[in-house]
Short mmCIF file of N, CA, C and O in Angstrom, two decimals:
data_model
loop_
_atom_site.label_atom_id
_atom_site.label_comp_id
_atom_site.label_asym_id
_atom_site.label_seq_id
_atom_site.Cartn_x
_atom_site.Cartn_y
_atom_site.Cartn_z
N UNK A 1 -98.88 -174.26 115.27
CA UNK A 1 -100.34 -174.23 115.19
C UNK A 1 -100.90 -174.49 116.58
O UNK A 1 -100.54 -175.47 117.22
N UNK A 2 -101.83 -173.64 117.03
CA UNK A 2 -102.37 -173.83 118.38
C UNK A 2 -103.24 -175.07 118.46
O UNK A 2 -103.81 -175.50 117.46
N UNK A 3 -103.33 -175.65 119.65
CA UNK A 3 -104.21 -176.81 119.82
C UNK A 3 -105.67 -176.41 119.62
O UNK A 3 -106.03 -175.25 119.79
N UNK A 4 -106.46 -177.38 119.23
CA UNK A 4 -107.89 -177.11 119.04
C UNK A 4 -108.54 -176.78 120.37
O UNK A 4 -108.14 -177.26 121.42
N UNK A 5 -109.56 -175.96 120.30
CA UNK A 5 -110.32 -175.60 121.48
C UNK A 5 -111.07 -176.82 122.00
O UNK A 5 -111.46 -177.69 121.23
N UNK A 6 -111.26 -176.88 123.30
CA UNK A 6 -111.99 -178.00 123.90
C UNK A 6 -113.50 -177.76 123.92
O UNK A 6 -114.26 -178.63 124.27
N UNK A 7 -113.93 -176.56 123.56
CA UNK A 7 -115.34 -176.20 123.61
C UNK A 7 -115.94 -176.30 122.20
O UNK A 7 -115.31 -175.93 121.21
N UNK A 8 -117.14 -176.79 122.09
CA UNK A 8 -117.85 -176.86 120.81
C UNK A 8 -118.34 -175.45 120.46
O UNK A 8 -119.24 -174.93 121.11
N UNK A 9 -117.77 -174.85 119.42
CA UNK A 9 -118.13 -173.48 119.06
C UNK A 9 -119.43 -173.39 118.27
O UNK A 9 -119.80 -172.33 117.81
N UNK A 10 -120.12 -174.52 118.10
CA UNK A 10 -121.46 -174.46 117.53
C UNK A 10 -122.46 -174.01 118.57
O UNK A 10 -123.58 -173.64 118.26
N UNK A 11 -122.08 -174.07 119.84
CA UNK A 11 -122.93 -173.60 120.92
C UNK A 11 -122.47 -172.21 121.32
O UNK A 11 -121.29 -171.88 121.16
N UNK A 12 -123.35 -171.37 121.85
CA UNK A 12 -122.91 -170.04 122.28
C UNK A 12 -121.82 -170.14 123.36
O UNK A 12 -121.95 -170.91 124.30
N UNK A 13 -120.73 -169.40 123.15
CA UNK A 13 -119.63 -169.37 124.11
C UNK A 13 -119.41 -167.91 124.52
O UNK A 13 -118.96 -167.09 123.71
N UNK A 14 -119.77 -167.59 125.75
CA UNK A 14 -119.58 -166.24 126.29
C UNK A 14 -118.09 -165.97 126.49
O UNK A 14 -117.30 -166.90 126.68
N UNK A 15 -117.72 -164.70 126.49
CA UNK A 15 -116.33 -164.33 126.72
C UNK A 15 -115.94 -164.49 128.19
O UNK A 15 -116.74 -164.24 129.09
N UNK A 16 -114.70 -164.90 128.40
CA UNK A 16 -114.09 -164.98 129.71
C UNK A 16 -112.98 -163.92 129.73
O UNK A 16 -112.15 -163.88 128.82
N UNK A 17 -112.98 -163.06 130.74
CA UNK A 17 -111.93 -162.04 130.84
C UNK A 17 -110.66 -162.68 131.39
O UNK A 17 -110.71 -163.41 132.37
N UNK A 18 -109.55 -162.44 130.69
CA UNK A 18 -108.26 -162.99 131.12
C UNK A 18 -107.27 -161.86 131.35
O UNK A 18 -107.42 -160.76 130.82
N UNK A 19 -106.23 -162.17 132.13
CA UNK A 19 -105.14 -161.23 132.34
C UNK A 19 -104.04 -161.53 131.34
O UNK A 19 -103.77 -162.69 131.02
N UNK A 20 -103.41 -160.47 130.83
CA UNK A 20 -102.29 -160.60 129.92
C UNK A 20 -101.11 -159.83 130.50
O UNK A 20 -101.29 -159.01 131.40
N UNK A 21 -99.93 -160.11 130.00
CA UNK A 21 -98.73 -159.42 130.46
C UNK A 21 -98.31 -158.38 129.44
O UNK A 21 -98.51 -158.55 128.25
N UNK A 22 -97.70 -157.34 129.95
CA UNK A 22 -97.22 -156.25 129.12
C UNK A 22 -95.70 -156.25 129.20
O UNK A 22 -95.14 -156.08 130.27
N UNK A 23 -95.05 -156.51 128.07
CA UNK A 23 -93.58 -156.54 128.03
C UNK A 23 -93.12 -155.45 127.06
O UNK A 23 -92.89 -155.71 125.87
N UNK A 24 -93.08 -154.20 127.55
CA UNK A 24 -92.68 -153.10 126.68
C UNK A 24 -93.71 -152.85 125.61
O UNK A 24 -94.86 -152.54 125.90
N UNK A 25 -93.31 -153.04 124.36
CA UNK A 25 -94.19 -152.80 123.22
C UNK A 25 -94.96 -154.04 122.81
O UNK A 25 -95.62 -154.05 121.77
N UNK A 26 -94.87 -155.11 123.61
CA UNK A 26 -95.50 -156.38 123.26
C UNK A 26 -96.45 -156.83 124.36
O UNK A 26 -96.16 -156.67 125.54
N UNK A 27 -97.57 -157.39 123.95
CA UNK A 27 -98.53 -157.97 124.89
C UNK A 27 -98.38 -159.49 124.80
O UNK A 27 -98.34 -160.06 123.71
N UNK A 28 -98.28 -160.13 125.97
CA UNK A 28 -98.10 -161.58 126.06
C UNK A 28 -99.40 -162.20 126.59
O UNK A 28 -99.87 -161.84 127.66
N UNK A 29 -99.96 -163.12 125.81
CA UNK A 29 -101.22 -163.79 126.17
C UNK A 29 -100.93 -165.28 126.34
O UNK A 29 -100.39 -165.90 125.42
N UNK A 30 -101.25 -165.85 127.49
CA UNK A 30 -101.04 -167.30 127.65
C UNK A 30 -101.94 -168.07 126.68
O UNK A 30 -103.17 -167.94 126.73
N UNK A 31 -101.35 -168.84 125.79
CA UNK A 31 -102.10 -169.59 124.79
C UNK A 31 -103.13 -170.51 125.43
O UNK A 31 -104.26 -170.62 124.96
N UNK A 32 -102.76 -171.14 126.55
CA UNK A 32 -103.67 -172.09 127.19
C UNK A 32 -104.96 -171.43 127.69
O UNK A 32 -106.01 -172.05 127.70
N UNK A 33 -104.88 -170.15 128.07
CA UNK A 33 -106.10 -169.45 128.53
C UNK A 33 -107.10 -169.30 127.39
O UNK A 33 -108.31 -169.36 127.60
N UNK A 34 -106.59 -169.09 126.18
CA UNK A 34 -107.48 -168.93 125.03
C UNK A 34 -108.01 -170.29 124.58
O UNK A 34 -109.20 -170.46 124.34
N UNK A 35 -107.12 -171.29 124.49
CA UNK A 35 -107.59 -172.60 124.02
C UNK A 35 -108.53 -173.26 125.02
O UNK A 35 -109.46 -173.95 124.63
N UNK A 36 -108.31 -173.05 126.31
CA UNK A 36 -109.18 -173.63 127.33
C UNK A 36 -110.54 -172.96 127.38
O UNK A 36 -111.57 -173.62 127.50
N UNK A 37 -110.56 -171.63 127.27
CA UNK A 37 -111.82 -170.88 127.39
C UNK A 37 -112.51 -170.62 126.06
O UNK A 37 -113.66 -170.19 126.04
N UNK A 38 -111.83 -170.81 124.94
CA UNK A 38 -112.32 -170.64 123.57
C UNK A 38 -112.58 -169.19 123.18
O UNK A 38 -112.18 -168.76 122.12
N UNK A 39 -113.24 -168.41 124.03
CA UNK A 39 -113.62 -167.04 123.69
C UNK A 39 -113.24 -166.14 124.87
O UNK A 39 -113.87 -166.21 125.93
N UNK A 40 -112.20 -165.32 124.68
CA UNK A 40 -111.69 -164.50 125.78
C UNK A 40 -111.64 -163.03 125.39
O UNK A 40 -111.69 -162.68 124.21
N UNK A 41 -111.52 -162.19 126.42
CA UNK A 41 -111.31 -160.76 126.19
C UNK A 41 -110.26 -160.29 127.19
O UNK A 41 -110.11 -160.86 128.27
N UNK A 42 -109.54 -159.24 126.80
CA UNK A 42 -108.51 -158.69 127.67
C UNK A 42 -108.35 -157.21 127.39
O UNK A 42 -108.72 -156.72 126.32
N UNK A 43 -107.84 -156.49 128.37
CA UNK A 43 -107.64 -155.04 128.26
C UNK A 43 -106.14 -154.75 128.19
O UNK A 43 -105.33 -155.46 128.79
N UNK A 44 -105.82 -153.70 127.45
CA UNK A 44 -104.43 -153.27 127.30
C UNK A 44 -104.37 -151.76 127.50
O UNK A 44 -105.16 -151.02 126.91
N UNK A 45 -103.43 -151.32 128.35
CA UNK A 45 -103.21 -149.89 128.54
C UNK A 45 -102.35 -149.39 127.38
O UNK A 45 -101.29 -149.95 127.09
N UNK A 46 -102.83 -148.33 126.71
CA UNK A 46 -102.08 -147.75 125.59
C UNK A 46 -101.93 -146.25 125.83
O UNK A 46 -102.54 -145.70 126.74
N UNK A 47 -101.17 -145.61 124.98
CA UNK A 47 -101.01 -144.16 125.05
C UNK A 47 -102.33 -143.43 124.83
O UNK A 47 -102.46 -142.26 125.19
N UNK A 48 -103.31 -144.12 124.22
CA UNK A 48 -104.63 -143.53 123.96
C UNK A 48 -105.65 -143.96 125.01
O UNK A 48 -106.84 -143.74 124.84
N UNK A 49 -105.20 -144.61 126.07
CA UNK A 49 -106.11 -145.11 127.11
C UNK A 49 -106.28 -146.61 127.00
O UNK A 49 -105.65 -147.27 126.18
N UNK A 50 -107.17 -147.16 127.85
CA UNK A 50 -107.39 -148.60 127.84
C UNK A 50 -108.19 -149.02 126.62
O UNK A 50 -109.17 -148.39 126.26
N UNK A 51 -107.74 -150.10 125.99
CA UNK A 51 -108.43 -150.67 124.83
C UNK A 51 -108.70 -152.13 125.14
O UNK A 51 -107.91 -152.78 125.83
N UNK A 52 -109.81 -152.66 124.62
CA UNK A 52 -110.15 -154.05 124.87
C UNK A 52 -110.09 -154.85 123.57
O UNK A 52 -110.39 -154.33 122.48
N UNK A 53 -109.73 -156.12 123.73
CA UNK A 53 -109.54 -157.02 122.59
C UNK A 53 -110.12 -158.38 122.91
O UNK A 53 -110.32 -158.72 124.07
N UNK A 54 -110.39 -159.16 121.86
CA UNK A 54 -110.85 -160.52 122.03
C UNK A 54 -109.84 -161.47 121.39
O UNK A 54 -109.21 -161.12 120.39
N UNK A 55 -109.67 -162.61 122.01
CA UNK A 55 -108.87 -163.68 121.44
C UNK A 55 -109.74 -164.93 121.54
O UNK A 55 -110.22 -165.26 122.62
N UNK A 56 -109.97 -165.58 120.39
CA UNK A 56 -110.86 -166.74 120.39
C UNK A 56 -110.39 -167.77 119.37
O UNK A 56 -109.63 -167.46 118.45
N UNK A 57 -110.85 -168.99 119.59
CA UNK A 57 -110.55 -170.09 118.70
C UNK A 57 -111.76 -170.35 117.81
O UNK A 57 -112.89 -170.40 118.30
N UNK A 58 -111.51 -170.51 116.52
CA UNK A 58 -112.57 -170.85 115.57
C UNK A 58 -112.01 -171.87 114.60
O UNK A 58 -111.05 -171.57 113.88
N UNK A 59 -112.57 -173.05 114.62
CA UNK A 59 -112.11 -174.14 113.75
C UNK A 59 -110.61 -174.36 113.84
O UNK A 59 -109.92 -174.51 112.83
N UNK A 60 -110.08 -174.34 115.08
CA UNK A 60 -108.67 -174.60 115.30
C UNK A 60 -107.76 -173.42 115.02
O UNK A 60 -106.55 -173.53 115.15
N UNK A 61 -108.32 -172.29 114.61
CA UNK A 61 -107.52 -171.11 114.30
C UNK A 61 -107.72 -170.04 115.37
O UNK A 61 -108.84 -169.76 115.77
N UNK A 62 -106.63 -169.45 115.79
CA UNK A 62 -106.65 -168.35 116.76
C UNK A 62 -106.97 -167.05 116.04
O UNK A 62 -106.42 -166.77 114.97
N UNK A 63 -107.84 -166.25 116.63
CA UNK A 63 -108.19 -164.93 116.11
C UNK A 63 -108.03 -163.91 117.22
O UNK A 63 -108.46 -164.15 118.35
N UNK A 64 -107.45 -162.76 116.89
CA UNK A 64 -107.36 -161.65 117.83
C UNK A 64 -107.93 -160.44 117.14
O UNK A 64 -107.50 -160.07 116.04
N UNK A 65 -108.94 -159.82 117.76
CA UNK A 65 -109.64 -158.68 117.17
C UNK A 65 -109.94 -157.63 118.23
O UNK A 65 -109.96 -157.92 119.42
N UNK A 66 -110.23 -156.42 117.76
CA UNK A 66 -110.70 -155.37 118.66
C UNK A 66 -112.02 -155.83 119.27
O UNK A 66 -112.84 -156.46 118.60
N UNK A 67 -112.23 -155.51 120.53
CA UNK A 67 -113.43 -155.94 121.26
C UNK A 67 -114.24 -154.70 121.63
O UNK A 67 -114.35 -154.34 122.79
N UNK A 68 -114.79 -154.07 120.60
CA UNK A 68 -115.58 -152.85 120.82
C UNK A 68 -116.64 -152.76 119.72
O UNK A 68 -116.38 -153.09 118.58
N UNK A 69 -117.83 -152.37 120.10
CA UNK A 69 -118.91 -152.11 119.15
C UNK A 69 -119.19 -150.61 119.31
O UNK A 69 -119.91 -150.21 120.24
N UNK A 70 -118.57 -149.75 118.48
CA UNK A 70 -118.59 -148.31 118.73
C UNK A 70 -119.96 -147.67 118.94
O UNK A 70 -120.12 -146.95 119.93
N UNK A 71 -120.96 -147.90 118.08
CA UNK A 71 -122.23 -147.19 118.31
C UNK A 71 -122.90 -147.52 119.65
O UNK A 71 -123.39 -146.64 120.34
N UNK A 72 -122.90 -148.80 120.03
CA UNK A 72 -123.59 -149.18 121.27
C UNK A 72 -122.63 -149.26 122.46
O UNK A 72 -123.07 -149.48 123.58
N UNK A 73 -121.34 -149.11 122.21
CA UNK A 73 -120.29 -149.08 123.24
C UNK A 73 -120.09 -150.41 123.98
O UNK A 73 -119.52 -150.46 125.05
N UNK A 74 -120.57 -151.51 123.40
CA UNK A 74 -120.39 -152.82 124.02
C UNK A 74 -118.93 -153.26 123.93
O UNK A 74 -118.23 -152.93 122.98
N UNK A 75 -118.51 -154.03 124.91
CA UNK A 75 -117.19 -154.64 124.92
C UNK A 75 -117.33 -156.11 125.28
O UNK A 75 -116.56 -156.65 126.07
N UNK A 76 -118.33 -156.76 124.68
CA UNK A 76 -118.59 -158.15 125.00
C UNK A 76 -119.30 -158.83 123.83
O UNK A 76 -120.31 -158.32 123.34
N UNK A 77 -118.74 -159.97 123.39
CA UNK A 77 -119.27 -160.69 122.24
C UNK A 77 -119.33 -162.17 122.54
O UNK A 77 -118.44 -162.73 123.17
N UNK A 78 -120.40 -162.81 122.08
CA UNK A 78 -120.57 -164.24 122.23
C UNK A 78 -120.21 -164.91 120.91
O UNK A 78 -120.66 -164.46 119.84
N UNK A 79 -119.41 -165.96 120.98
CA UNK A 79 -119.05 -166.75 119.80
C UNK A 79 -120.14 -167.79 119.61
O UNK A 79 -120.45 -168.54 120.54
N UNK A 80 -120.76 -167.82 118.42
CA UNK A 80 -121.88 -168.73 118.20
C UNK A 80 -121.95 -169.14 116.73
O UNK A 80 -122.21 -168.31 115.87
N UNK A 81 -121.69 -170.42 116.47
CA UNK A 81 -121.82 -170.99 115.12
C UNK A 81 -121.10 -170.16 114.06
O UNK A 81 -121.69 -169.81 113.03
N UNK A 82 -119.86 -169.82 114.30
CA UNK A 82 -119.06 -169.09 113.31
C UNK A 82 -119.33 -167.60 113.27
O UNK A 82 -118.88 -166.92 112.35
N UNK A 83 -120.07 -167.10 114.26
CA UNK A 83 -120.34 -165.66 114.31
C UNK A 83 -119.96 -165.11 115.68
O UNK A 83 -119.84 -165.84 116.65
N UNK A 84 -119.78 -163.79 115.72
CA UNK A 84 -119.61 -163.04 116.96
C UNK A 84 -120.87 -162.21 117.12
O UNK A 84 -121.23 -161.46 116.21
N UNK A 85 -121.56 -162.36 118.22
CA UNK A 85 -122.81 -161.63 118.46
C UNK A 85 -122.57 -160.64 119.59
O UNK A 85 -122.16 -161.02 120.69
N UNK A 86 -122.82 -159.36 119.31
CA UNK A 86 -122.66 -158.32 120.33
C UNK A 86 -123.64 -158.58 121.45
O UNK A 86 -124.85 -158.72 121.21
N UNK A 87 -123.13 -158.64 122.69
CA UNK A 87 -123.98 -158.93 123.84
C UNK A 87 -124.89 -157.76 124.21
O UNK A 87 -125.81 -157.93 125.00
N UNK A 88 -124.65 -156.58 123.63
CA UNK A 88 -125.47 -155.41 123.94
C UNK A 88 -126.56 -155.20 122.89
O UNK A 88 -127.73 -155.17 123.21
N UNK A 89 -126.16 -155.07 121.62
CA UNK A 89 -127.13 -154.72 120.58
C UNK A 89 -127.57 -155.90 119.71
O UNK A 89 -128.49 -155.77 118.92
N UNK A 90 -126.85 -157.03 119.81
CA UNK A 90 -127.22 -158.20 119.03
C UNK A 90 -126.70 -158.21 117.60
O UNK A 90 -127.02 -159.12 116.84
N UNK A 91 -125.89 -157.21 117.22
CA UNK A 91 -125.32 -157.21 115.87
C UNK A 91 -124.47 -158.46 115.70
O UNK A 91 -123.75 -158.87 116.61
N UNK A 92 -124.56 -159.06 114.51
CA UNK A 92 -123.85 -160.30 114.21
C UNK A 92 -122.70 -160.01 113.25
O UNK A 92 -122.88 -159.32 112.23
N UNK A 93 -121.52 -160.55 113.59
CA UNK A 93 -120.32 -160.38 112.77
C UNK A 93 -119.79 -161.76 112.40
O UNK A 93 -119.93 -162.72 113.15
N UNK A 94 -119.15 -161.86 111.24
CA UNK A 94 -118.51 -163.09 110.80
C UNK A 94 -117.27 -163.30 111.66
O UNK A 94 -116.38 -162.45 111.68
N UNK A 95 -117.19 -164.42 112.38
CA UNK A 95 -116.05 -164.66 113.28
C UNK A 95 -114.77 -164.98 112.52
O UNK A 95 -113.68 -164.84 113.06
N UNK A 96 -114.90 -165.38 111.26
CA UNK A 96 -113.71 -165.71 110.47
C UNK A 96 -112.98 -164.46 109.99
O UNK A 96 -111.77 -164.40 110.00
N UNK A 97 -113.75 -163.44 109.57
CA UNK A 97 -113.10 -162.24 109.01
C UNK A 97 -113.51 -160.93 109.69
O UNK A 97 -113.04 -159.87 109.31
N UNK A 98 -114.41 -160.99 110.67
CA UNK A 98 -114.80 -159.80 111.43
C UNK A 98 -115.84 -158.91 110.78
O UNK A 98 -116.29 -157.94 111.37
N UNK A 99 -116.26 -159.23 109.54
CA UNK A 99 -117.20 -158.36 108.83
C UNK A 99 -118.61 -158.45 109.42
O UNK A 99 -119.01 -159.47 109.97
N UNK A 100 -119.36 -157.34 109.28
CA UNK A 100 -120.72 -157.29 109.78
C UNK A 100 -121.66 -158.10 108.92
O UNK A 100 -121.53 -158.12 107.69
N UNK A 101 -122.62 -158.78 109.55
CA UNK A 101 -123.61 -159.58 108.83
C UNK A 101 -124.99 -158.93 108.95
O UNK A 101 -125.66 -158.71 107.95
N UNK A 102 -125.41 -158.62 110.19
CA UNK A 102 -126.73 -158.01 110.39
C UNK A 102 -126.75 -157.27 111.71
O UNK A 102 -126.00 -157.60 112.62
N UNK A 103 -127.64 -156.27 111.81
CA UNK A 103 -127.80 -155.55 113.07
C UNK A 103 -127.44 -154.08 112.96
O UNK A 103 -126.93 -153.61 111.94
N UNK A 104 -127.67 -153.36 114.05
CA UNK A 104 -127.52 -151.91 114.08
C UNK A 104 -126.07 -151.44 113.89
O UNK A 104 -125.83 -150.38 113.32
N UNK A 105 -125.10 -152.21 114.35
CA UNK A 105 -123.69 -151.78 114.31
C UNK A 105 -122.89 -152.50 113.22
O UNK A 105 -121.66 -152.60 113.30
N UNK A 106 -123.58 -152.99 112.20
CA UNK A 106 -122.98 -153.81 111.15
C UNK A 106 -121.85 -153.08 110.40
O UNK A 106 -120.95 -153.71 109.86
N UNK A 107 -121.84 -151.76 110.39
CA UNK A 107 -120.83 -150.99 109.65
C UNK A 107 -119.49 -150.91 110.37
O UNK A 107 -118.56 -150.27 109.87
N UNK A 108 -119.37 -151.56 111.53
CA UNK A 108 -118.13 -151.50 112.32
C UNK A 108 -117.52 -152.89 112.46
O UNK A 108 -117.61 -153.51 113.52
N UNK A 109 -116.88 -153.39 111.37
CA UNK A 109 -116.29 -154.73 111.45
C UNK A 109 -115.21 -154.80 112.52
O UNK A 109 -114.55 -153.81 112.83
N UNK A 110 -115.05 -155.99 113.09
CA UNK A 110 -114.05 -156.22 114.13
C UNK A 110 -112.72 -156.52 113.45
O UNK A 110 -112.53 -157.58 112.86
N UNK A 111 -111.80 -155.56 113.50
CA UNK A 111 -110.52 -155.67 112.81
C UNK A 111 -109.57 -156.61 113.55
O UNK A 111 -109.52 -156.61 114.78
N UNK A 112 -108.81 -157.37 112.79
CA UNK A 112 -107.86 -158.34 113.35
C UNK A 112 -106.50 -157.70 113.61
O UNK A 112 -106.10 -156.75 112.92
N UNK A 113 -105.80 -158.25 114.59
CA UNK A 113 -104.42 -157.87 114.87
C UNK A 113 -103.54 -159.07 114.56
O UNK A 113 -103.90 -160.21 114.90
N UNK A 114 -102.40 -158.84 113.91
CA UNK A 114 -101.48 -159.94 113.64
C UNK A 114 -100.74 -160.31 114.91
O UNK A 114 -100.55 -159.48 115.80
N UNK A 115 -100.36 -161.57 115.02
CA UNK A 115 -99.74 -162.09 116.24
C UNK A 115 -98.74 -163.17 115.87
O UNK A 115 -98.71 -163.64 114.73
N UNK A 116 -97.96 -163.59 116.86
CA UNK A 116 -97.05 -164.72 116.73
C UNK A 116 -97.28 -165.66 117.91
O UNK A 116 -97.56 -165.18 119.01
N UNK A 117 -97.17 -166.96 117.67
CA UNK A 117 -97.20 -167.91 118.77
C UNK A 117 -95.76 -168.33 119.02
O UNK A 117 -95.09 -168.84 118.12
N UNK A 118 -95.30 -168.04 120.23
CA UNK A 118 -93.94 -168.39 120.63
C UNK A 118 -94.02 -169.25 121.88
O UNK A 118 -94.36 -168.76 122.96
N UNK A 119 -93.78 -170.55 121.71
CA UNK A 119 -93.87 -171.47 122.84
C UNK A 119 -95.29 -171.55 123.35
O UNK A 119 -96.22 -171.82 122.59
N UNK A 120 -95.47 -171.26 124.64
CA UNK A 120 -96.79 -171.34 125.27
C UNK A 120 -97.52 -170.00 125.29
O UNK A 120 -98.53 -169.86 125.97
N UNK A 121 -97.01 -169.02 124.55
CA UNK A 121 -97.59 -167.68 124.57
C UNK A 121 -97.93 -167.16 123.18
O UNK A 121 -97.32 -167.56 122.19
N UNK A 122 -98.89 -166.26 123.17
CA UNK A 122 -99.22 -165.49 121.98
C UNK A 122 -98.60 -164.12 122.21
O UNK A 122 -98.78 -163.53 123.29
N UNK A 123 -97.87 -163.61 121.23
CA UNK A 123 -97.27 -162.29 121.36
C UNK A 123 -97.84 -161.37 120.27
O UNK A 123 -97.89 -161.75 119.11
N UNK A 124 -98.28 -160.20 120.70
CA UNK A 124 -98.86 -159.22 119.79
C UNK A 124 -98.23 -157.86 120.10
O UNK A 124 -98.16 -157.47 121.27
N UNK A 125 -97.83 -157.15 119.06
CA UNK A 125 -97.28 -155.82 119.32
C UNK A 125 -98.42 -154.88 119.69
O UNK A 125 -99.53 -154.98 119.15
N UNK A 126 -98.15 -153.98 120.61
CA UNK A 126 -99.16 -152.97 120.98
C UNK A 126 -99.56 -152.15 119.76
O UNK A 126 -100.72 -151.79 119.60
N UNK A 127 -98.60 -151.86 118.90
CA UNK A 127 -98.89 -151.07 117.69
C UNK A 127 -99.94 -151.76 116.84
O UNK A 127 -100.89 -151.13 116.37
N UNK A 128 -99.83 -153.10 116.65
CA UNK A 128 -100.82 -153.84 115.86
C UNK A 128 -102.19 -153.83 116.53
O UNK A 128 -103.22 -153.72 115.86
N UNK A 129 -102.19 -153.93 117.86
CA UNK A 129 -103.47 -153.89 118.59
C UNK A 129 -104.14 -152.53 118.45
O UNK A 129 -105.34 -152.45 118.17
N UNK A 130 -103.37 -151.46 118.60
CA UNK A 130 -103.92 -150.10 118.50
C UNK A 130 -104.47 -149.84 117.10
O UNK A 130 -105.56 -149.27 116.94
N UNK A 131 -103.77 -150.31 116.07
CA UNK A 131 -104.25 -150.14 114.68
C UNK A 131 -105.59 -150.87 114.50
O UNK A 131 -106.55 -150.31 113.96
N UNK A 132 -105.67 -152.11 114.97
CA UNK A 132 -106.92 -152.88 114.84
C UNK A 132 -108.05 -152.18 115.57
O UNK A 132 -109.17 -152.07 115.06
N UNK A 133 -107.78 -151.69 116.77
CA UNK A 133 -108.80 -151.02 117.57
C UNK A 133 -109.28 -149.74 116.87
O UNK A 133 -110.48 -149.52 116.72
N UNK A 134 -108.32 -148.91 116.46
CA UNK A 134 -108.69 -147.64 115.80
C UNK A 134 -109.43 -147.87 114.49
O UNK A 134 -110.35 -147.12 114.16
N UNK A 135 -109.06 -148.92 113.74
CA UNK A 135 -109.77 -149.23 112.50
C UNK A 135 -111.20 -149.72 112.77
O UNK A 135 -112.10 -149.48 111.97
N UNK A 136 -111.42 -150.37 113.90
CA UNK A 136 -112.75 -150.83 114.27
C UNK A 136 -113.66 -149.64 114.64
O UNK A 136 -114.88 -149.71 114.48
N UNK A 137 -113.06 -148.55 115.11
CA UNK A 137 -113.85 -147.36 115.47
C UNK A 137 -114.40 -146.62 114.25
O UNK A 137 -115.33 -145.83 114.38
N UNK A 138 -113.85 -146.90 113.07
CA UNK A 138 -114.27 -146.22 111.83
C UNK A 138 -115.28 -147.07 111.09
O UNK A 138 -115.04 -148.25 110.85
N UNK A 139 -116.41 -146.48 110.66
CA UNK A 139 -117.36 -147.26 109.86
C UNK A 139 -116.75 -147.62 108.52
O UNK A 139 -115.94 -146.86 107.98
N UNK A 140 -117.11 -148.79 107.98
CA UNK A 140 -116.52 -149.19 106.69
C UNK A 140 -117.28 -148.62 105.52
O UNK A 140 -118.37 -148.16 105.61
#
């Protein structure tokens, strides 16, 4: 279980861009970068081009989701009181499950990618990331 975030997520927490490592079919994310910053985003090169993702802490739980708001093309979300707020259009999503709550892009929930925590790193398969990203591009 990852350590609790040091930031109070009842206050707005802007995303911090972090670097991740690419080990073949797996993306390696330093766990401490996510727990220290609470709300992060990172880019991954895939066969379909660069895709962006978010990794954030919510109530002691790590979440990894696609970081794209397709209609407005935003790639930036603020974590605020259990929600993800698009920094471009203001659409609000449930940070626990990624579903849309209100706003123009509400039909594009932020899909989660499954991951493993191994030692001091988070490991996610590129395949899982690409599936989450592509599912986020489709309206529900």
